[in-house]
mmCIF file of C-alpha atoms in Angstrom:
data_model
loop_
_atom_site.group_PDB
_atom_site.id
_atom_site.type_symbol
_atom_site.label_atom_id
_atom_site.label_comp_id
_atom_site.label_asym_id
_atom_site.label_seq_id
_atom_site.Cartn_x
_atom_site.Cartn_y
_atom_site.Cartn_z
ATOM 1 C CA GLN A 1 -9.819 1.022 -29.791
ATOM 2 C CA VAL A 2 -13.477 1.683 -28.471
ATOM 3 C CA GLN A 3 -15.051 4.795 -29.851
ATOM 4 C CA LEU A 4 -18.536 6.374 -29.405
ATOM 5 C CA GLN A 5 -19.709 9.103 -31.606
ATOM 6 C CA GLU A 6 -22.744 10.975 -30.950
ATOM 7 C CA SER A 7 -24.965 12.254 -34.056
ATOM 8 C CA GLY A 8 -28.374 14.295 -34.540
ATOM 9 C CA PRO A 9 -29.791 17.410 -34.817
ATOM 10 C CA GLY A 10 -27.938 20.539 -33.291
ATOM 11 C CA LEU A 11 -31.105 22.672 -33.096
ATOM 12 C CA VAL A 12 -34.470 21.585 -31.607
ATOM 13 C CA LYS A 13 -37.564 23.694 -31.241
ATOM 14 C CA PRO A 14 -39.334 24.064 -27.841
ATOM 15 C CA SER A 15 -42.107 21.502 -27.098
ATOM 16 C CA GLU A 16 -40.515 19.015 -29.782
ATOM 17 C CA THR A 17 -38.592 15.933 -29.299
ATOM 18 C CA LEU A 18 -34.783 15.853 -29.132
ATOM 19 C CA SER A 19 -33.338 12.635 -30.760
ATOM 20 C CA LEU A 20 -29.663 11.478 -30.738
ATOM 21 C CA THR A 21 -27.887 8.403 -31.605
ATOM 22 C CA CYS A 22 -24.447 7.008 -30.229
ATOM 23 C CA THR A 23 -22.587 4.939 -32.622
ATOM 24 C CA VAL A 24 -20.222 2.388 -31.201
ATOM 25 C CA SER A 25 -17.240 0.857 -32.652
ATOM 26 C CA GLY A 26 -14.682 -1.559 -31.276
ATOM 27 C CA VAL A 27 -17.020 -3.225 -28.936
ATOM 28 C CA SER A 28 -20.522 -4.769 -29.299
ATOM 29 C CA VAL A 29 -23.656 -3.061 -27.681
ATOM 30 C CA SER A 30 -24.336 -6.603 -26.794
ATOM 31 C CA SER A 31 -21.416 -7.045 -24.609
ATOM 32 C CA GLY A 32 -22.472 -7.570 -20.959
ATOM 33 C CA THR A 33 -19.607 -5.761 -19.665
ATOM 34 C CA TYR A 34 -21.076 -2.064 -20.174
ATOM 35 C CA TYR A 35 -24.175 -0.176 -19.595
ATOM 36 C CA TRP A 36 -24.624 2.435 -22.592
ATOM 37 C CA SER A 37 -25.475 5.847 -21.083
ATOM 38 C CA TRP A 38 -26.442 9.556 -21.896
ATOM 39 C CA ILE A 39 -25.040 12.468 -19.708
ATOM 40 C CA ARG A 40 -25.509 16.066 -20.391
ATOM 41 C CA GLN A 41 -23.872 19.193 -19.397
ATOM 42 C CA PRO A 42 -25.633 22.619 -19.864
ATOM 43 C CA PRO A 43 -23.212 25.627 -20.849
ATOM 44 C CA GLY A 44 -21.084 26.350 -17.956
ATOM 45 C CA LYS A 45 -22.601 23.869 -15.562
ATOM 46 C CA ARG A 46 -21.817 20.446 -14.037
ATOM 47 C CA LEU A 47 -22.482 17.192 -15.626
ATOM 48 C CA GLU A 48 -26.033 15.404 -15.223
ATOM 49 C CA TRP A 49 -26.534 11.912 -15.568
ATOM 50 C CA ILE A 50 -29.524 11.125 -18.023
ATOM 51 C CA GLY A 51 -29.841 7.498 -17.847
ATOM 52 C CA TYR A 52 -28.439 4.210 -19.399
ATOM 53 C CA VAL A 53 -29.714 0.883 -21.122
ATOM 54 C CA TYR A 54 -28.286 -2.487 -20.867
ATOM 55 C CA TYR A 55 -28.104 -4.884 -24.163
ATOM 56 C CA SER A 56 -31.132 -6.779 -22.760
ATOM 57 C CA GLY A 57 -33.127 -3.557 -22.807
ATOM 58 C CA HIS A 58 -33.113 -2.825 -19.236
ATOM 59 C CA THR A 59 -33.256 0.833 -18.534
ATOM 60 C CA ASN A 60 -32.873 3.258 -15.671
ATOM 61 C CA TYR A 61 -33.255 7.053 -15.879
ATOM 62 C CA ASN A 62 -32.599 10.115 -13.772
ATOM 63 C CA PRO A 63 -35.951 10.574 -11.791
ATOM 64 C CA SER A 64 -35.631 14.382 -12.692
ATOM 65 C CA LEU A 65 -36.075 13.444 -16.456
ATOM 66 C CA LYS A 66 -37.751 10.266 -16.303
ATOM 67 C CA SER A 67 -41.092 11.179 -17.676
ATOM 68 C CA ARG A 68 -39.527 12.409 -20.824
ATOM 69 C CA VAL A 69 -36.719 10.370 -21.491
ATOM 70 C CA THR A 70 -36.521 6.946 -23.610
ATOM 71 C CA ILE A 71 -33.047 5.285 -23.882
ATOM 72 C CA SER A 72 -32.950 2.417 -26.258
ATOM 73 C CA VAL A 73 -30.398 0.014 -28.094
ATOM 74 C CA ASP A 74 -30.048 -1.203 -31.662
ATOM 75 C CA THR A 75 -27.874 -4.347 -31.580
ATOM 76 C CA SER A 76 -28.281 -4.780 -35.141
ATOM 77 C CA LYS A 77 -26.669 -1.446 -35.974
ATOM 78 C CA ASN A 78 -24.351 -1.350 -32.815
ATOM 79 C CA GLN A 79 -26.113 1.912 -31.667
ATOM 80 C CA PHE A 80 -28.103 3.398 -28.659
ATOM 81 C CA SER A 81 -30.177 6.277 -28.825
ATOM 82 C CA LEU A 82 -31.695 8.992 -26.663
ATOM 83 C CA LYS A 83 -35.146 10.531 -26.990
ATOM 84 C CA LEU A 84 -36.183 13.560 -24.732
ATOM 85 C CA SER A 85 -39.880 14.856 -25.120
ATOM 86 C CA SER A 86 -41.154 18.407 -24.769
ATOM 87 C CA VAL A 87 -38.096 20.163 -24.584
ATOM 88 C CA THR A 88 -37.292 23.809 -23.464
ATOM 89 C CA ALA A 89 -34.536 25.969 -23.265
ATOM 90 C CA ALA A 90 -33.448 24.404 -19.990
ATOM 91 C CA ASP A 91 -32.602 21.334 -21.911
ATOM 92 C CA THR A 92 -30.011 23.074 -24.147
ATOM 93 C CA ALA A 93 -26.576 21.532 -23.226
ATOM 94 C CA VAL A 94 -23.810 19.365 -24.769
ATOM 95 C CA TYR A 95 -25.076 15.659 -24.770
ATOM 96 C CA TYR A 96 -22.349 12.863 -24.192
ATOM 97 C CA CYS A 97 -22.887 9.194 -24.660
ATOM 98 C CA ALA A 98 -20.790 7.107 -22.828
ATOM 99 C CA ARG A 99 -20.072 3.576 -21.724
ATOM 100 C CA ILE A 100 -20.454 2.598 -18.356
ATOM 101 C CA VAL A 101 -18.104 -0.432 -16.907
ATOM 102 C CA THR A 102 -20.836 -2.639 -15.017
ATOM 103 C CA SER A 103 -18.072 -3.917 -12.549
ATOM 104 C CA ASN A 104 -17.271 -0.437 -11.047
ATOM 105 C CA TRP A 105 -19.523 2.398 -12.613
ATOM 106 C CA SER A 106 -16.713 4.129 -14.367
ATOM 107 C CA PHE A 107 -17.539 6.299 -17.781
ATOM 108 C CA TYR A 108 -15.857 6.275 -21.023
ATOM 109 C CA TRP A 109 -17.112 9.161 -22.903
ATOM 110 C CA GLY A 110 -17.892 10.102 -26.454
ATOM 111 C CA GLN A 111 -16.801 13.625 -27.923
ATOM 112 C CA GLY A 112 -20.272 15.185 -26.889
ATOM 113 C CA THR A 113 -22.578 17.142 -29.380
ATOM 114 C CA LEU A 114 -24.204 20.503 -28.562
ATOM 115 C CA VAL A 115 -27.959 20.605 -28.766
ATOM 116 C CA THR A 116 -29.590 24.024 -28.683
ATOM 117 C CA VAL A 117 -33.253 24.435 -27.932
ATOM 118 C CA SER A 118 -34.418 27.509 -29.734
ATOM 119 C CA SER A 119 -37.375 28.426 -32.111
ATOM 120 C CA GLN B 1 -29.218 13.940 -2.599
ATOM 121 C CA SER B 2 -28.666 15.787 -5.963
ATOM 122 C CA ALA B 3 -24.769 15.898 -6.169
ATOM 123 C CA LEU B 4 -21.495 15.076 -4.443
ATOM 124 C CA THR B 5 -19.830 18.069 -3.016
ATOM 125 C CA GLN B 6 -16.538 19.318 -4.411
ATOM 126 C CA PRO B 7 -14.959 22.837 -3.813
ATOM 127 C CA ALA B 8 -15.512 25.243 -6.581
ATOM 128 C CA SER B 9 -11.960 25.917 -7.267
ATOM 129 C CA VAL B 10 -8.353 25.071 -6.337
ATOM 130 C CA SER B 11 -5.065 26.313 -7.411
ATOM 131 C CA GLY B 12 -1.547 25.614 -7.258
ATOM 132 C CA SER B 13 1.786 26.398 -8.719
ATOM 133 C CA PRO B 14 3.891 24.223 -10.902
ATOM 134 C CA GLY B 15 5.485 21.412 -9.342
ATOM 135 C CA GLN B 16 3.441 21.595 -6.279
ATOM 136 C CA SER B 17 0.579 19.139 -5.178
ATOM 137 C CA ILE B 18 -3.081 19.741 -4.877
ATOM 138 C CA THR B 19 -6.161 17.551 -3.409
ATOM 139 C CA ILE B 20 -9.495 18.084 -4.408
ATOM 140 C CA SER B 21 -12.185 16.474 -2.071
ATOM 141 C CA CYS B 22 -15.475 15.091 -3.003
ATOM 142 C CA THR B 23 -17.977 14.247 -0.173
ATOM 143 C CA GLY B 24 -21.147 12.189 -0.165
ATOM 144 C CA THR B 25 -22.755 9.907 2.340
ATOM 145 C CA SER B 26 -22.601 6.352 3.547
ATOM 146 C CA ASN B 27 -25.262 5.418 0.741
ATOM 147 C CA ASP B 28 -22.554 6.528 -2.090
ATOM 148 C CA VAL B 29 -19.006 7.317 -1.523
ATOM 149 C CA GLY B 30 -18.811 5.900 1.757
ATOM 150 C CA GLY B 31 -20.435 2.720 1.126
ATOM 151 C CA TYR B 32 -18.786 1.769 -1.881
ATOM 152 C CA LYS B 33 -15.345 1.503 -3.526
ATOM 153 C CA TYR B 34 -17.044 2.916 -6.709
ATOM 154 C CA VAL B 35 -15.801 6.236 -6.987
ATOM 155 C CA SER B 36 -14.214 7.744 -10.086
ATOM 156 C CA TRP B 37 -12.527 10.953 -11.249
ATOM 157 C CA TYR B 38 -12.598 12.698 -14.580
ATOM 158 C CA GLN B 39 -10.610 15.587 -16.016
ATOM 159 C CA GLN B 40 -12.404 17.886 -18.484
ATOM 160 C CA HIS B 41 -10.499 20.541 -20.542
ATOM 161 C CA PRO B 42 -12.419 23.373 -22.097
ATOM 162 C CA GLY B 43 -14.372 22.176 -24.970
ATOM 163 C CA LYS B 44 -13.468 18.533 -24.562
ATOM 164 C CA ALA B 45 -15.309 15.516 -23.299
ATOM 165 C CA PRO B 46 -14.416 14.314 -19.800
ATOM 166 C CA LYS B 47 -11.568 11.700 -19.596
ATOM 167 C CA LEU B 48 -11.583 9.003 -17.048
ATOM 168 C CA MET B 49 -8.368 9.537 -14.503
ATOM 169 C CA ILE B 50 -9.226 7.185 -11.555
ATOM 170 C CA TYR B 51 -11.853 4.572 -10.948
ATOM 171 C CA ASP B 52 -12.543 2.055 -8.196
ATOM 172 C CA VAL B 53 -11.315 4.965 -5.447
ATOM 173 C CA SER B 54 -7.585 4.725 -6.485
ATOM 174 C CA ASP B 55 -6.929 2.590 -9.678
ATOM 175 C CA ARG B 56 -5.453 4.527 -12.816
ATOM 176 C CA PRO B 57 -6.435 3.269 -16.524
ATOM 177 C CA SER B 58 -3.742 2.568 -18.555
ATOM 178 C CA GLY B 59 -2.049 5.765 -19.875
ATOM 179 C CA VAL B 60 -3.030 8.102 -17.186
ATOM 180 C CA SER B 61 0.093 9.446 -15.284
ATOM 181 C CA ASN B 62 1.005 8.397 -11.712
ATOM 182 C CA ARG B 63 0.919 11.892 -10.702
ATOM 183 C CA PHE B 64 -2.724 11.427 -10.120
ATOM 184 C CA PHE B 65 -3.496 9.626 -6.890
ATOM 185 C CA GLY B 66 -6.880 8.698 -5.654
ATOM 186 C CA SER B 67 -8.082 7.923 -1.944
ATOM 187 C CA LYS B 68 -10.949 7.490 0.422
ATOM 188 C CA SER B 69 -11.453 8.255 3.912
ATOM 189 C CA GLY B 70 -15.257 7.709 5.453
ATOM 190 C CA ASN B 71 -17.517 9.672 3.061
ATOM 191 C CA THR B 72 -14.945 11.747 1.111
ATOM 192 C CA ALA B 73 -13.086 10.646 -1.510
ATOM 193 C CA SER B 74 -9.951 12.840 -2.895
ATOM 194 C CA LEU B 75 -7.852 13.103 -5.776
ATOM 195 C CA THR B 76 -4.130 14.349 -5.641
ATOM 196 C CA ILE B 77 -2.295 15.637 -8.343
ATOM 197 C CA SER B 78 1.614 15.795 -7.571
ATOM 198 C CA GLY B 79 4.224 17.742 -9.592
ATOM 199 C CA LEU B 80 1.636 20.003 -11.036
ATOM 200 C CA GLN B 81 1.906 20.921 -14.834
ATOM 201 C CA ALA B 82 0.149 23.424 -16.865
ATOM 202 C CA GLU B 83 -1.663 20.784 -18.774
ATOM 203 C CA ASP B 84 -3.225 19.783 -15.618
ATOM 204 C CA GLU B 85 -5.316 22.907 -15.657
ATOM 205 C CA ALA B 86 -8.958 21.812 -16.161
ATOM 206 C CA ASP B 87 -12.228 20.884 -14.306
ATOM 207 C CA TYR B 88 -12.263 17.735 -12.301
ATOM 208 C CA TYR B 89 -15.349 15.679 -11.397
ATOM 209 C CA CYS B 90 -16.081 12.812 -9.123
ATOM 210 C CA SER B 91 -18.476 10.236 -9.537
ATOM 211 C CA SER B 92 -19.900 7.305 -7.212
ATOM 212 C CA TYR B 93 -22.340 4.477 -7.299
ATOM 213 C CA ILE B 94 -25.091 5.284 -5.243
ATOM 214 C CA ARG B 95 -27.538 3.015 -3.042
ATOM 215 C CA SER B 96 -31.014 4.401 -4.235
ATOM 216 C CA LEU B 97 -34.121 3.329 -5.496
ATOM 217 C CA THR B 98 -33.848 5.638 -8.323
ATOM 218 C CA LEU B 99 -30.632 6.431 -9.204
ATOM 219 C CA ASP B 100 -27.394 4.448 -9.827
ATOM 220 C CA VAL B 101 -24.782 7.008 -10.232
ATOM 221 C CA ILE B 102 -24.287 10.636 -8.769
ATOM 222 C CA PHE B 103 -21.744 13.295 -10.206
ATOM 223 C CA GLY B 104 -19.872 15.910 -7.929
ATOM 224 C CA GLY B 105 -20.263 19.525 -8.780
ATOM 225 C CA GLY B 106 -17.013 19.922 -10.552
ATOM 226 C CA THR B 107 -13.793 21.623 -9.452
ATOM 227 C CA LYS B 108 -11.583 24.022 -11.336
ATOM 228 C CA LEU B 109 -8.228 23.574 -11.121
ATOM 229 C CA THR B 110 -5.953 26.616 -12.016
ATOM 230 C CA VAL B 111 -2.142 26.385 -12.286
ATOM 231 C CA LEU B 112 -0.651 29.485 -11.404
#
């Protein structure tokens, strides 16, 4: 059974960098079958795709966040990570990691983690 | 385009059928079969219910039916049950220089 689990600080100060890790079990992040993705959902609002990384290191990011986002993959640890710099209160959200099936762009989600940006 | 268009809310009584629409353009919903639907209960992660417009993952009830006509995809839930009350989101692959996938704004389903 494939599982994804987010981890990282639940509270980040404004202007600092938000860092989250997604640990994958049940499948290798080196599998060419999936993109490894981050999505967020501000409280009471809709889903927003942040970006993804492929096992090769290829990435694609939402243009609205591109200047602040880095997503990377660590095949040795079977993990992938999100870094979002210069955060503000508008970045407060539940952050989900997910695997995207490359053949049909469907998402399978982790449980999500709430990150609050506040001093 | 920032999001696919979904109605903010729909409602139905137990046993009835409801349909949720998801409208895009020829660059996304209308141009590809890569439309998915997700169910999200409060405080929970989204769950994949439909992929490739109308296919169901293993374990998803056949009361959930997906379809597409032109630039609009639809999710129909038949035999409504109380447990179906949730938010529903659509997503689609998008032909774009920058984006690969786009989500709908979400629809709140209320079972009366």
